[in-house]
Each structure stands twice: as C-alpha cells, then as structure tokens.
Coordinates of C-alpha atoms and ligand atoms in Angstrom, one line a residue:
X1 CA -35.6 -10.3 -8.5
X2 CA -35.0 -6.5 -10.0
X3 CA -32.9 -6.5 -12.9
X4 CA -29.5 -5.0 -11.8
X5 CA -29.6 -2.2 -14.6
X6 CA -32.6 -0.8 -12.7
X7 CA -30.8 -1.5 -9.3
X8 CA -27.7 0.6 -9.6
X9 CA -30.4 3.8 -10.6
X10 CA -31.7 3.0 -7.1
X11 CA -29.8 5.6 -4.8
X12 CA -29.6 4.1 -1.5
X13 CA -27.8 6.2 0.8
X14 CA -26.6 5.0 4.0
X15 CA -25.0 1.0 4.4
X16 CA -28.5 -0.1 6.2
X17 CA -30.5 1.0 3.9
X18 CA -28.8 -0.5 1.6
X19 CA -28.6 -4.1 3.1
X20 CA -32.1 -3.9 4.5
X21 CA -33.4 -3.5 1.0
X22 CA -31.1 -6.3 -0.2
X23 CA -32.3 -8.2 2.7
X24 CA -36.2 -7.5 1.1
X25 CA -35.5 -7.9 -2.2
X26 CA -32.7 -10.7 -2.5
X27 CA -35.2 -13.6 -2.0
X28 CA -36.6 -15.9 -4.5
X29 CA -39.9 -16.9 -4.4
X30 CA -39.8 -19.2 -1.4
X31 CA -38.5 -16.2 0.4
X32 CA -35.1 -17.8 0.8
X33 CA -31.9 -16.0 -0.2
X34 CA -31.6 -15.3 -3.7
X35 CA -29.4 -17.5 -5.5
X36 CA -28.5 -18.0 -8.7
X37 CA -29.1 -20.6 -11.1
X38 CA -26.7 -22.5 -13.9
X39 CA -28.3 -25.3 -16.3
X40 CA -25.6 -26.7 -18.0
X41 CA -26.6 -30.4 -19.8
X42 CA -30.0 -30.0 -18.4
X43 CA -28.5 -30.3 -15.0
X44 CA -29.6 -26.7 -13.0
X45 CA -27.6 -25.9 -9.7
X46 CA -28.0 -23.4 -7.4
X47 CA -25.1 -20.5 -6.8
X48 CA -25.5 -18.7 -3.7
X49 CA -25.5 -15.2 -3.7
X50 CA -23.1 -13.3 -2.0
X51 CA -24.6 -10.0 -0.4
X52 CA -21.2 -7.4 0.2
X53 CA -22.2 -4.4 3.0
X54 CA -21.7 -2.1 0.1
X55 CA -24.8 -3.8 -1.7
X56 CA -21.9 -5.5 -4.2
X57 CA -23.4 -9.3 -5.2
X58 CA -21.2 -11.9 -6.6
X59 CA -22.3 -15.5 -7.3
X60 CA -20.6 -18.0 -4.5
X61 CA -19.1 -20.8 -7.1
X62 CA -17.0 -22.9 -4.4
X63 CA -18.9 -25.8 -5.1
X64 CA -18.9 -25.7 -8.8
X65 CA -16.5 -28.0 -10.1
X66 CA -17.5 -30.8 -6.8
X67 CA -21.3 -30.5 -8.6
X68 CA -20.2 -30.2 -11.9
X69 CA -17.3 -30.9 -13.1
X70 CA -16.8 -27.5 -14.5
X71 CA -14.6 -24.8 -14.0
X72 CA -15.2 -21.2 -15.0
X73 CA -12.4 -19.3 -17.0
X74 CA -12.0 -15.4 -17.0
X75 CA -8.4 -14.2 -18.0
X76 CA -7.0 -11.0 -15.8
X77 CA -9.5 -11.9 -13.3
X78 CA -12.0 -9.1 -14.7
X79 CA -15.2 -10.9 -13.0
X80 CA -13.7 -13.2 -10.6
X81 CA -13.6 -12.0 -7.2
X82 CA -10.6 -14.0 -5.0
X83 CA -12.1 -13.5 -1.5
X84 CA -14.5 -10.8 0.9
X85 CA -12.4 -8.4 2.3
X86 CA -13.0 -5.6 4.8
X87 CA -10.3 -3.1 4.3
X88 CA -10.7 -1.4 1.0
X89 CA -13.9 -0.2 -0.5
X90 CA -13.8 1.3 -4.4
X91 CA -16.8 2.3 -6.4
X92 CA -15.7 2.8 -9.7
X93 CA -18.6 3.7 -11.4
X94 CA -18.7 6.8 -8.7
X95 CA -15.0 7.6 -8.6
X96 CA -15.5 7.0 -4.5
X97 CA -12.0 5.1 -1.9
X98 CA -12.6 4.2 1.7
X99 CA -10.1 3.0 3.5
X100 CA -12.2 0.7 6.3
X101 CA -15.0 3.0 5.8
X102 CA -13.5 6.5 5.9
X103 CA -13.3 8.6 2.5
X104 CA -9.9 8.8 1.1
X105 CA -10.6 12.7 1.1
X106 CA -11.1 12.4 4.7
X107 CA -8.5 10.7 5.1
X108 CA -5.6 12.7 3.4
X109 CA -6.8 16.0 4.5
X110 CA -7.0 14.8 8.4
X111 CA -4.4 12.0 9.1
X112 CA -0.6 11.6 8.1
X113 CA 0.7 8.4 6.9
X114 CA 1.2 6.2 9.8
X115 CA -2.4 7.0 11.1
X116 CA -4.0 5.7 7.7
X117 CA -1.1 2.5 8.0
X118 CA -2.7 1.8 11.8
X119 CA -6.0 2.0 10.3
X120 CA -5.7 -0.2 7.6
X121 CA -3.9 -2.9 9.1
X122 CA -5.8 -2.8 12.8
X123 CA -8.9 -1.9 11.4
X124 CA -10.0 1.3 13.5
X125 CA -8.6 4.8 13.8
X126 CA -6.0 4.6 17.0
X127 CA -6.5 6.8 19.5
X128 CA -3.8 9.3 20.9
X129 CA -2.1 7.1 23.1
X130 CA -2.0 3.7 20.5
X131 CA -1.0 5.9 17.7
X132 CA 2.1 7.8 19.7
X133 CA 3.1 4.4 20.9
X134 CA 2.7 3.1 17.3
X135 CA 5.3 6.6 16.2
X136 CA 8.0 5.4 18.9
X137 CA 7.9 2.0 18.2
X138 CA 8.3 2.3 14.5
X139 CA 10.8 5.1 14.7
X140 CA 13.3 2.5 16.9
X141 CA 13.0 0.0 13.9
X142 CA 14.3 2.3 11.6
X143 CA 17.9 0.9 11.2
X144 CA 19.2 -1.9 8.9
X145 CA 21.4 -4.2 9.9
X146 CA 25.2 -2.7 9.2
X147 CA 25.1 -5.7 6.9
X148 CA 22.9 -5.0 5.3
X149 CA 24.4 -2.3 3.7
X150 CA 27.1 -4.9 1.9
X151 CA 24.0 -5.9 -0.5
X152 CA 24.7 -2.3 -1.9
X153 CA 28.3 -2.4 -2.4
X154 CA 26.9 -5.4 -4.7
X155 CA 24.3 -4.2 -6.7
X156 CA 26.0 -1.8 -9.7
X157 CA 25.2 1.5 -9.2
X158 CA 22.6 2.3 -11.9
X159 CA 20.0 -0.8 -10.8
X160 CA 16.2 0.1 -10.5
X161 CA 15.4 0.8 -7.1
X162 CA 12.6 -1.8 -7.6
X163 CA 14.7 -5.0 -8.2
X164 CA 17.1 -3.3 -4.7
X165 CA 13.7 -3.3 -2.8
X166 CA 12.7 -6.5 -3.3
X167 CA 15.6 -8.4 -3.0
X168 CA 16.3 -6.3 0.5
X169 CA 12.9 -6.9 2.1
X170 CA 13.3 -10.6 1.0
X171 CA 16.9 -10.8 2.7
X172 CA 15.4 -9.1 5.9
X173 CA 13.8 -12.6 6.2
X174 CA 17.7 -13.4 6.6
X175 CA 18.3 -10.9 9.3
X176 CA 15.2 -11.6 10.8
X177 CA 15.0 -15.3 11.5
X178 CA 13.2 -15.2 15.0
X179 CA 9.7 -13.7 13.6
X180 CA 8.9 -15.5 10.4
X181 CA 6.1 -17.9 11.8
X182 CA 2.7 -16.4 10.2
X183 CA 0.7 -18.3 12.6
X184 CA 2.6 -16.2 15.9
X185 CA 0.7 -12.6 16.2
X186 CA 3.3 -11.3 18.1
X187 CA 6.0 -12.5 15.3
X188 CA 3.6 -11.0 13.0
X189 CA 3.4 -7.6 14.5
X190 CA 7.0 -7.4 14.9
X191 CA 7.9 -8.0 11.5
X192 CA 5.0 -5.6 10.3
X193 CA 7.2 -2.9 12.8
X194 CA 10.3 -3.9 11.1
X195 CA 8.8 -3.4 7.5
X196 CA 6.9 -0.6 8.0
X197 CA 10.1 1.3 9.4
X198 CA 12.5 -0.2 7.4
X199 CA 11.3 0.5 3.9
X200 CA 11.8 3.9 4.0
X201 CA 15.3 3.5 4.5
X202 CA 15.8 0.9 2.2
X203 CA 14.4 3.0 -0.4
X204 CA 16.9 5.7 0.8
X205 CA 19.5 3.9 0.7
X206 CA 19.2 2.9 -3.2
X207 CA 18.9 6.3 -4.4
X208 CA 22.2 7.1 -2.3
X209 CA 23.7 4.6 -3.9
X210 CA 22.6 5.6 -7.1
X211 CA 24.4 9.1 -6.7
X212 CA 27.5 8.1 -4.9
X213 CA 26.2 9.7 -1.5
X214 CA 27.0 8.0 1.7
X215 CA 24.2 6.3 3.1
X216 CA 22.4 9.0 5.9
X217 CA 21.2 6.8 9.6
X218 CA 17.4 7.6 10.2
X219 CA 16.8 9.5 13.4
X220 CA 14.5 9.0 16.1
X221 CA 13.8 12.8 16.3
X222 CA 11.7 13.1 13.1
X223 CA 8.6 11.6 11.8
X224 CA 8.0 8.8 9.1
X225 CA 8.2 11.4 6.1
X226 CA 10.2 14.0 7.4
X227 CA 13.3 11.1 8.4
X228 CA 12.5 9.6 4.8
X229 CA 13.5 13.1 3.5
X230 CA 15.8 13.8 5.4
X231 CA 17.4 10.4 4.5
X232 CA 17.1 11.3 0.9
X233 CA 18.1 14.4 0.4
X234 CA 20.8 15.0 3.3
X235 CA 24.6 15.3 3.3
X236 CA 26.9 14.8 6.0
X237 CA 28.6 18.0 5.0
X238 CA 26.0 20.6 5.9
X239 CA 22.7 20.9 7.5
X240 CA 19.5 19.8 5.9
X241 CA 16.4 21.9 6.6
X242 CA 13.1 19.9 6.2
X243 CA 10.5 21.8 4.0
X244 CA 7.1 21.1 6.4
X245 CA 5.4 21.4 2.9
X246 CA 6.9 19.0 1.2
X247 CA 6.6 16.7 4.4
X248 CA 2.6 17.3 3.7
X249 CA 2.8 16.4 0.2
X250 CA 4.5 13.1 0.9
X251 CA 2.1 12.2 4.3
X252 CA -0.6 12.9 0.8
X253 CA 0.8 10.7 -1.3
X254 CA 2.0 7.5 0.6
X255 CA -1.8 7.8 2.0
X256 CA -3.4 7.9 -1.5
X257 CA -1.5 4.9 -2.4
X258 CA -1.9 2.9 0.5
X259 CA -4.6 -0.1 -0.2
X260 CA -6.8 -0.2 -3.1
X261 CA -8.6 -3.6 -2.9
X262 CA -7.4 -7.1 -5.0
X263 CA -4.9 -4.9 -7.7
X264 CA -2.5 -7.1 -9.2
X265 CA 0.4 -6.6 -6.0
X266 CA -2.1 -7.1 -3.2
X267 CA -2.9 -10.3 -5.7
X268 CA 0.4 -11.4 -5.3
X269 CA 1.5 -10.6 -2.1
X270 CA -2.3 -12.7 -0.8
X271 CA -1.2 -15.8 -3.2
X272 CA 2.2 -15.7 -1.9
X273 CA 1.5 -15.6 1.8
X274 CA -1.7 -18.4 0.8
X275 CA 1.2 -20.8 1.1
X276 CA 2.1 -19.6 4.3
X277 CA 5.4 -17.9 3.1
X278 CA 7.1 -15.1 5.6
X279 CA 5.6 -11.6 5.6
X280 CA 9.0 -10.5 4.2
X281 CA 8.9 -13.2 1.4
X282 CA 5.5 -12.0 0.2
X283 CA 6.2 -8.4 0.4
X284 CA 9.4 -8.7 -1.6
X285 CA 6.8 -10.5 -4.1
X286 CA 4.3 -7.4 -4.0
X287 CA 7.0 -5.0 -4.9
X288 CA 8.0 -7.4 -7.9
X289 CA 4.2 -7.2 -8.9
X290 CA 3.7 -3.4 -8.9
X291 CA 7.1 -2.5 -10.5
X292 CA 5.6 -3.3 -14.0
X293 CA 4.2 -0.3 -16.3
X294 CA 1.0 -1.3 -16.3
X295 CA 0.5 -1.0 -12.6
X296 CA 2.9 1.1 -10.4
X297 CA 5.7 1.3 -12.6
X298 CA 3.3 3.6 -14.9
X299 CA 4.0 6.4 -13.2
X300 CA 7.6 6.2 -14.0
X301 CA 6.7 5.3 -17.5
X302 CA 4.0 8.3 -17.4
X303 CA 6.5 11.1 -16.9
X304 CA 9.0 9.7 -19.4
X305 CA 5.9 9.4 -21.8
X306 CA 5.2 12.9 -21.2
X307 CA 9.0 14.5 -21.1
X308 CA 9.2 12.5 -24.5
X309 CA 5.6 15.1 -25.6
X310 CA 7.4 18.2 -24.6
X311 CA 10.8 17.0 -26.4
X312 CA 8.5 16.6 -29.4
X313 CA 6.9 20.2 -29.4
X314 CA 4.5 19.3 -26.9
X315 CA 1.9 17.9 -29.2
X316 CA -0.3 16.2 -27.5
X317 CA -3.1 15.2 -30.1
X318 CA -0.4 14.0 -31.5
X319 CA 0.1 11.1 -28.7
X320 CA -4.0 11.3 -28.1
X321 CA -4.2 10.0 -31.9
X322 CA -1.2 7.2 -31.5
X323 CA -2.7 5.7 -28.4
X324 CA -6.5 5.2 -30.3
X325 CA -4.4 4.0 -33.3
X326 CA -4.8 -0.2 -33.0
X327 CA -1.6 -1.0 -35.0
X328 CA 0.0 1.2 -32.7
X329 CA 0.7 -0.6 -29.3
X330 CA 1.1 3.1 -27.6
X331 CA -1.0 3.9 -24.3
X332 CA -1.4 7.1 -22.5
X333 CA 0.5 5.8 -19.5
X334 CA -1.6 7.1 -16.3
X335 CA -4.9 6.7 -18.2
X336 CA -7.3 4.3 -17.7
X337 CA -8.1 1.7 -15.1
X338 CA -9.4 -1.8 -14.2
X339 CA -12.1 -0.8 -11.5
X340 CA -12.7 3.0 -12.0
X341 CA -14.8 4.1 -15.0
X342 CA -14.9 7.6 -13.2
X343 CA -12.5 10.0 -12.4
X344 CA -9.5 8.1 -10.0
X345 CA -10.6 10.2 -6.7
X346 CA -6.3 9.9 -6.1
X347 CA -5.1 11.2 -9.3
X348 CA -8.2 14.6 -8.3
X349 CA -6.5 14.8 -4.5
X350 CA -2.7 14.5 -6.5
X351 CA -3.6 17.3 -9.0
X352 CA -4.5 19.5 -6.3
X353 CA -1.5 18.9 -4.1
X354 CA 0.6 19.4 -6.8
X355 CA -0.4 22.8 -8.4
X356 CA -0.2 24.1 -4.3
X357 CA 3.6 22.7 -4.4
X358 CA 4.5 24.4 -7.6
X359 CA 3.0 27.5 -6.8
X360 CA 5.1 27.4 -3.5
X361 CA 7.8 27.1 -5.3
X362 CA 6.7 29.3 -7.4
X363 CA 7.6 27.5 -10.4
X364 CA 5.7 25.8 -13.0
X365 CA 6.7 22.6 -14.5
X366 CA 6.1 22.3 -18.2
X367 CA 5.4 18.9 -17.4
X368 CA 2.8 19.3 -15.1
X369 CA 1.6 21.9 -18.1
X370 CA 2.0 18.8 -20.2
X371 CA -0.1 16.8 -18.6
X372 CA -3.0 19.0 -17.5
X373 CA -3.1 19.6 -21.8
X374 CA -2.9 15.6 -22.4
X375 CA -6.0 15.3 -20.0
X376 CA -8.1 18.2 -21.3
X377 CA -7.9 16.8 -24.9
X378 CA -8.1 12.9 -23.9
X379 CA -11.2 13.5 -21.9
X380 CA -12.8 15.4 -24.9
X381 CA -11.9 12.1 -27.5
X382 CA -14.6 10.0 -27.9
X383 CA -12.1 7.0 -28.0
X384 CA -11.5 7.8 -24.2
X385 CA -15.1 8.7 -23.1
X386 CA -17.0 5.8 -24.9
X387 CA -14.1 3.7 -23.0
X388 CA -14.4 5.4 -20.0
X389 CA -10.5 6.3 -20.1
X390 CA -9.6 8.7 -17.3
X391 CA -6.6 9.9 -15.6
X392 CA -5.4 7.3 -12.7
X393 CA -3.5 7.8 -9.3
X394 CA -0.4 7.3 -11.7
X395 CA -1.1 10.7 -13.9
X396 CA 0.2 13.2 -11.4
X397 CA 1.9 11.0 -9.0
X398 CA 4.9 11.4 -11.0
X399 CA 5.1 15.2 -11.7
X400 CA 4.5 15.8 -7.7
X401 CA 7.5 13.8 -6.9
X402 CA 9.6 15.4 -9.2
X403 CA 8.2 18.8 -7.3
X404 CA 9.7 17.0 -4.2
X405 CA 13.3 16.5 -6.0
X406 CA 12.7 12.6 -6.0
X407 CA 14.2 11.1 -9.2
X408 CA 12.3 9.4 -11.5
X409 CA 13.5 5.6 -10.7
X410 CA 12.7 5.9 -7.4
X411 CA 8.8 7.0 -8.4
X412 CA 7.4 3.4 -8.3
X413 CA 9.9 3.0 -5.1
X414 CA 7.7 5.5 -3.4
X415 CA 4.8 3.9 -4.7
X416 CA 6.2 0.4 -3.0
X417 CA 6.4 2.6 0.3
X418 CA 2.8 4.1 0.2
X419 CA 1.3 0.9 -0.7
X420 CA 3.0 -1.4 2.1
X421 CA 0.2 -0.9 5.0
X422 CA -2.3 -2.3 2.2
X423 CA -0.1 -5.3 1.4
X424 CA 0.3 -5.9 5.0
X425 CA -3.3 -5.8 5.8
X426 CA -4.3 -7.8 3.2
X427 CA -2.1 -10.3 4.1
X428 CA -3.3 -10.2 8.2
X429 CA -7.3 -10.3 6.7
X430 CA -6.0 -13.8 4.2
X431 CA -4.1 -15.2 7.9
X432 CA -7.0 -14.7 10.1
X433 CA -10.2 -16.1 7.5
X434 CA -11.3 -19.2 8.5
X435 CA -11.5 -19.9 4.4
X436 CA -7.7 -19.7 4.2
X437 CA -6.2 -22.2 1.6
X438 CA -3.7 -22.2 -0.6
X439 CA -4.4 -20.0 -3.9
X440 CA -4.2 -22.3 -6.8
X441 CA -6.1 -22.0 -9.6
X442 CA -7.6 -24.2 -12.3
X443 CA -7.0 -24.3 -16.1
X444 CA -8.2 -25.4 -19.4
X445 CA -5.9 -27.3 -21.4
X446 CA -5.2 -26.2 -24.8
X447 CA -2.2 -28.2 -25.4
X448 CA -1.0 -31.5 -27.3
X449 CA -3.4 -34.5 -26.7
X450 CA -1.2 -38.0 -25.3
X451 CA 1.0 -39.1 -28.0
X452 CA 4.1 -41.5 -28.6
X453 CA 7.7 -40.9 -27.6
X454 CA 9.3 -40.5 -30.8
X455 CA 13.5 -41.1 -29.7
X456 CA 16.4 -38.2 -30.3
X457 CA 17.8 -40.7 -33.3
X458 CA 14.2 -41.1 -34.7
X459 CA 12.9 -37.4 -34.8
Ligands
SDX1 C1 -2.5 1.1 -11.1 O1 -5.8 -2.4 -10.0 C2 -5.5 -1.3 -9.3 O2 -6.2 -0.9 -8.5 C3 -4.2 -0.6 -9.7 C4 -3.9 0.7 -9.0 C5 -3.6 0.5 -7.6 O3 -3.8 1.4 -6.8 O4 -3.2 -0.6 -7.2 O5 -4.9 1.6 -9.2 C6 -2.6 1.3 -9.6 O6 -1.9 0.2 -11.5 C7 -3.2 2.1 -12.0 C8 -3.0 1.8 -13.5 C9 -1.6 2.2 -14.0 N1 -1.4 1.7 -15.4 C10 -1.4 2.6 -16.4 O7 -1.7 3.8 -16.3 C11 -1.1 2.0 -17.7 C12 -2.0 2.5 -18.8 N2 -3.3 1.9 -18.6 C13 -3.7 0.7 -19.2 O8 -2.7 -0.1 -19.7 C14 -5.0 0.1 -18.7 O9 -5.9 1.0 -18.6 C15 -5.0 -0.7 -17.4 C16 -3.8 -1.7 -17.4 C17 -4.8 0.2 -16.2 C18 -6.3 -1.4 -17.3 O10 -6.3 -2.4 -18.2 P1 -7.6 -3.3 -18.5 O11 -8.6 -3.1 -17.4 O12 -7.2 -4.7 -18.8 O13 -8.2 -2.6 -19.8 P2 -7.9 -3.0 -21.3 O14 -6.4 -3.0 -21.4 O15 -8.7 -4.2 -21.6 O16 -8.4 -1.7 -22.0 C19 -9.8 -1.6 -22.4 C20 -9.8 -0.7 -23.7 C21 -8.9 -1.3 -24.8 O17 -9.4 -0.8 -26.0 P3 -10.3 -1.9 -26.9 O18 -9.5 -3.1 -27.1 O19 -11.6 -2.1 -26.1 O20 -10.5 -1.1 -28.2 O21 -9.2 0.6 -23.4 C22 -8.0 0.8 -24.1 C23 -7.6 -0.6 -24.5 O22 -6.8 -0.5 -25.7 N3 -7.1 1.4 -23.1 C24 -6.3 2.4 -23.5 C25 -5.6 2.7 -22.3 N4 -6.1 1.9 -21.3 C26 -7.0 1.1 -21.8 N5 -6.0 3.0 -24.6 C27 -5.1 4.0 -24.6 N6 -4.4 4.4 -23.5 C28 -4.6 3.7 -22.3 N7 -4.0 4.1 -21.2

C-alpha cells in the first residue's frame, strides 16, 4: 500500500475520484480490503480499515480487547475517532468546513441561520415551502413557560450566562415532560422545535437579568436573529429599530459556529445522550462542556486577554514572548486548534464581517486593532509557525460581538446558541446508528495494588 506521506501529495479532486482510487489502491495483496496488521506477543491480528468518503482512513479496533486482551490508550482523544459521522466535514491541513457537504463560505454568504440549522440536522438543504414551515413553526415556540422566569428571580444577578443556560435547558425537561422519549421521532422533533426557539430567549433573558431590564416576550413578527436582538437590546419604554446589518452579522456568526465535527461539547452532548438521557438533559451538558476557556469560553477569555494588551500599552510581543515562555502557563487565547493546522476558515469569514461592521459604524475598535497586531506578529514567530498556531473561530468572534453591543459574558452564550443545530444533529446521527451503545470507555490502572485493611485505631 502507498505510504500515506506520498498519499496526502496526491491531489484528488472530486469525492469519486477519491474513493475509486481508494477502492484501487486500499487492497493487500490478495486483493481484499486493506487492513491493518498488530503483532503483539508474536500474536498478529488484522484491523480493518476504515475508508471515510473524504478519503480519511482510521483503523476499525472494535474487536481488539475480545482478540487481545488489550486496550489502546490516547489521552484527549488526539487519534481516537468515537464514531463515522455524516454531518461535519473539516480538513485541517487545508483550512476547509462543510456542513453536509456544502462550504462553510457557501454557506454564510447564501443562507441565514435557520437554513444551515435544517440542514444540519435533516441532512439536505429545505426547499421554500419546508423551510417557511420550519420559520413558523419555530417562531410559535419561542415563549418560556411564565415559570420559568421564577428560575431568574433565583439566580443572583451577576451569574455567568453559561451556568443560567444550562441549568434552564435542563429544567425545560421539567416543563416538558410529554416529549422526552429519544426513541419517539415525533417527541424528538418537538423538543428539537422547543430548543431551537427557546434558546434564544433564554439567553435573553440572562443578560436582562444581568442589567435589571424587564425581560422583553419574543414576537412572531421577526425572524430568529432579528427577535434575538430585539429581545436583547429592547425596552418597553421606547421603540427599538433593528439594524438589518447587524441582523447579517449575527445570521454569520451563529452559522460559523454551528457543527464542527467530535469537539469536546458535541463529545459530551453524544456520551450523554449514549445513555439514552433526554435531548434537554444532554444539551444542558453540551453547554457545560463548551463554557470552559479552552473551547468556547476562549472567546470570552480572548477579548479580556486582549483589553488586558491595550491596558498594558498595547505590547503585543510582549504577550507573543509570555505565551512561548514554558514556565509561563500563558496562551494566546483564540490561537491554536486541535484539528486545524491551517488558517480556521471561521476566524477568515469573522475577520471580514467584522472590519464591514466597524466601518459601518464607522468606528474602529482598538481591540479589533489589537488583535489584527497580535496576529500579524504571532504568525511571523517561529514558535507559532513550527507549531502550526493560527488564529481560531474564537479570535474575532469576540470583538464582532462587542460591535453588535453584546456584552462580554454573554460571548460563549452566543456561542451555545450558534452551536445548538450541531449538538442536535449529532445527537439524531448517535439515535439512529445501528452501532449505538453506551459510551464508556476503558482505562489503565495506575493505582494501589490489593492490600490489607489497616483499622481507624491502628493507622
Ligand atoms: C474551540 O475542537 C473544536 O473543534 C473546537 C472548536 C469548535 O468549533 O468546537 O473549534 C472551538 O474550542 C476553538 C479553540 C478555542 N481555545 C483556545 O483558543 C484556547 C487557546 N488554545 C489552546 O489552548 C489550544 O490550542 C487548544 C486547546 C485549542 C488545542 O489544544 P491541543 O490540541 O491539546 O494542543 P496542545 O495544548 O497540545 O498544544 C500543542 C503545542 C504546545 O506546545 P509544546 O508543548 O508542543 O511545546 O502548542 C502550544 C502548546 O503549548 N500551544 C499554544 C497555544 N495553543 C497550543 N501556545 C501558546 N498559545 C496557544 N494558544
């Protein structure tokens, strides 16, 4: 079989050709698919090859342990893949996102938000009449329960909009009692509805509370982002006129973060829902997962990281130099990423919509100025290059929400709300494979070897 370095030269262009030449060339020498082989105490077993449509191989090792005995071990996951999936493709040698087969540039420039949620969860683009029956139906699920709104009376004023979104979408399990049954499709795609619309002003409703505003009902006049807005930023004392340009930007952004393959909150939300929890249960558990710095919460932690730069003259070598420093545990929040060893094609599609927003306003935030500087002299540091270090979908993310007047603590909130189609989907793909079992991994043991009981009077 070619070696794989010489493979990934090999430019195939189109899906067929790529297969077709898998197809030829993934054979051993009997001509049967190409496996691959372990020896481990001069036993040798086979591994069967898994082909992805995207010419991706991964060895199958679900026999393993029954022919072996052994397990594998690979902390973070970095090589291990959990399952085939069809939603999400990412190349990130090529800096390249398709959403079920589309390009994420595609896809942001042609569609709002709700189109790219259909499509990700149903699989294929909706046609006119689905998708306006798709806009109705989640616009008359917008409303939370009335008491629901006593859960915010409880929470202090001041708590992260994270920890009030996942312990709301949990309690709509509460509210929701007659579609929790993963097994129903028509409980399913009610409570997918219910979700999909109710985030939004869940969201809303924690940064009201956060200000002391009164809460503001949804309306079934507007659309998903320009009733999120409105929610947001309205009063009860005086009209609110919805900017059509910042209603683009945010139809940009929820779509950019809306699936990105196994990251650590799709993760969750599949190993949650492996036990056959509720949709609600393992949503709530998703937004737990991304809320952390190192995955959606970084773009909250990026802007603070670079608001504390301009505070400090706006040296920015300064902060390149800390995060290379080892004794240092500093990172360039935003920077870097698991898959992508390329330019994040999100953080490119963010930095765009986010210098047209500014220059509408006609303002330019030093921030933003920030930022653009940090990534100029990061990407020239060979600490960065020889680690393939490049700005991710968290980078800008933050600074274009500020542009919208969103408020920092509710950054990762929207990032929760962009990323909820993906979560769902993923969860749907886990529900209807015919593989589906509980997610529970293996271990090695480290730990004490049997011993004796030594008694509280004796130790
Ligand atoms: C998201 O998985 C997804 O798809 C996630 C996401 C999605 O859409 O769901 O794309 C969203 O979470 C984006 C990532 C947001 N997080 C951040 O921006 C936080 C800062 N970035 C990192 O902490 C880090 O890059 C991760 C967490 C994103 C990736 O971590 P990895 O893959 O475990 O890489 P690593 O920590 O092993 O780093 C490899 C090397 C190390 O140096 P060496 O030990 O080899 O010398 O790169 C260094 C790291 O120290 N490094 C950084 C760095 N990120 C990695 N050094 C400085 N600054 C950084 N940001």
């Amino acid at each position: 079989m070619e070696k794989f370095e010489s493979r990934k030269k090999r430019n195939l262009d189109t899906q067929q050709e790529r297969a077709a030449w898998m197809n030829e060339h993934d054979k051993n020498e009997g001509g049967k698919p190409a496996v691959g082989k372990l020896i481990v105490d001069g036993l040798e077993i086979e591994l069967p090859l898994v082909v992805g449509t995207e010419g991706e191989r991964g060895l199958d090792i679900s026999k393993l342990r029954a022919e072996t005995g052994l397990v594998t071990l690979d902390p973070g996951y970095v090589n291990t893949g959990s399952t085939t999936s069809a939603i999400t493709y990412l190349n990130g040698e090529q800096g390249k996102l398709f959403y079920r087969g589309y390009a994420i540039e595609r896809l942001a420039a042609e569609c709002d938000f709700v189109e790219v949620a259909y499509l990700l969860i149903y699989g294929e683009l909706p046609d006119a009449e689905t998708l306006e029956h798709f806009r109705l139906t989640l616009r008359r699920h917008t409303l939370l329960h009335e008491d629901m709104r006593l859960f915010y009376d409880g929470f202090p004023f001041d708590a992260h909009p994270m920890a009030t979104l996942s312990s709301a979408v949990g309690a709509l399990s509460t509210f929701y009692q007659d579609a929790l049954n993963p097994a129903d499709k028509e409980q399913v795609d009610l409570t997918i509805i219910r979700l999909l619309a109710k985030l939004p002003t869940i969201a809303a409703y924690a940064h009201k509370k956060s200000v002391g505003h009164p809460y503001i009902y949804p309306s079934n006049e507007l659309s998903y982002c320009e009733n999120f807005l409105r929610m947001m930023f309205a009063l009860p004392t005086e009209p609110y006129e919805i900017d059509p340009d910042f209603v683009n930007a945010l139809n940009l952004l929820l779509i950019v973060h809306a699936d990105h393959e196994q990251n650590c909150s799709t993760s969750t939300v599949r190993m949650v829902g492996s036990s056959d929890s509720n949709l609600f249960a393992s949503i709530s558990a998703g937004i737990s997962a991304l809320w952390g710095p190192l995955h959606g919460g970084a773009n909250e932690a990026c802007v603070s990281m670079l608001e504390m730069i301009m505070a400090d003259g706006g040296n920015v070598k300064k902060y390149v130099d800390m995060a290379k420093d080892k004794d240092n545990n500093f990172r360039l929040m935003g920077f870097g990423h698991r898959v992508y060893k390329n330019f994040d094609p999100r953080a490119k599609i963010i930095e765009g919509a986010c210098k047209k927003i500014l220059q509408k306003q006609n303002t330019n935030d030093p921030v933003f100025d920030i930022a653009q500087q940090l990534e100029e002299v990061a990407l020239k540091d060979e600490y960065f290059i020889e680690r393939k270090l490049y700005p991710n979908v968290d980078f800008y993310s933050g600074v274009i929400y500020r542009a919208l007047g969103i408020p920092m603590p509710m950054f990762t909130a929207m990032f929760a709300i962009g990323r909820l189609p993906g979560w769902i989907a993923h969860w749907r793909e886990m529900h209807a494979s015919p593989k589906k079992r509980i997610a529970r991994p293996r271990q090695i043991y480290v730990g004490a070897t049997q011993r004796e009981f030594v008694p509280l009077e004796d130790r």
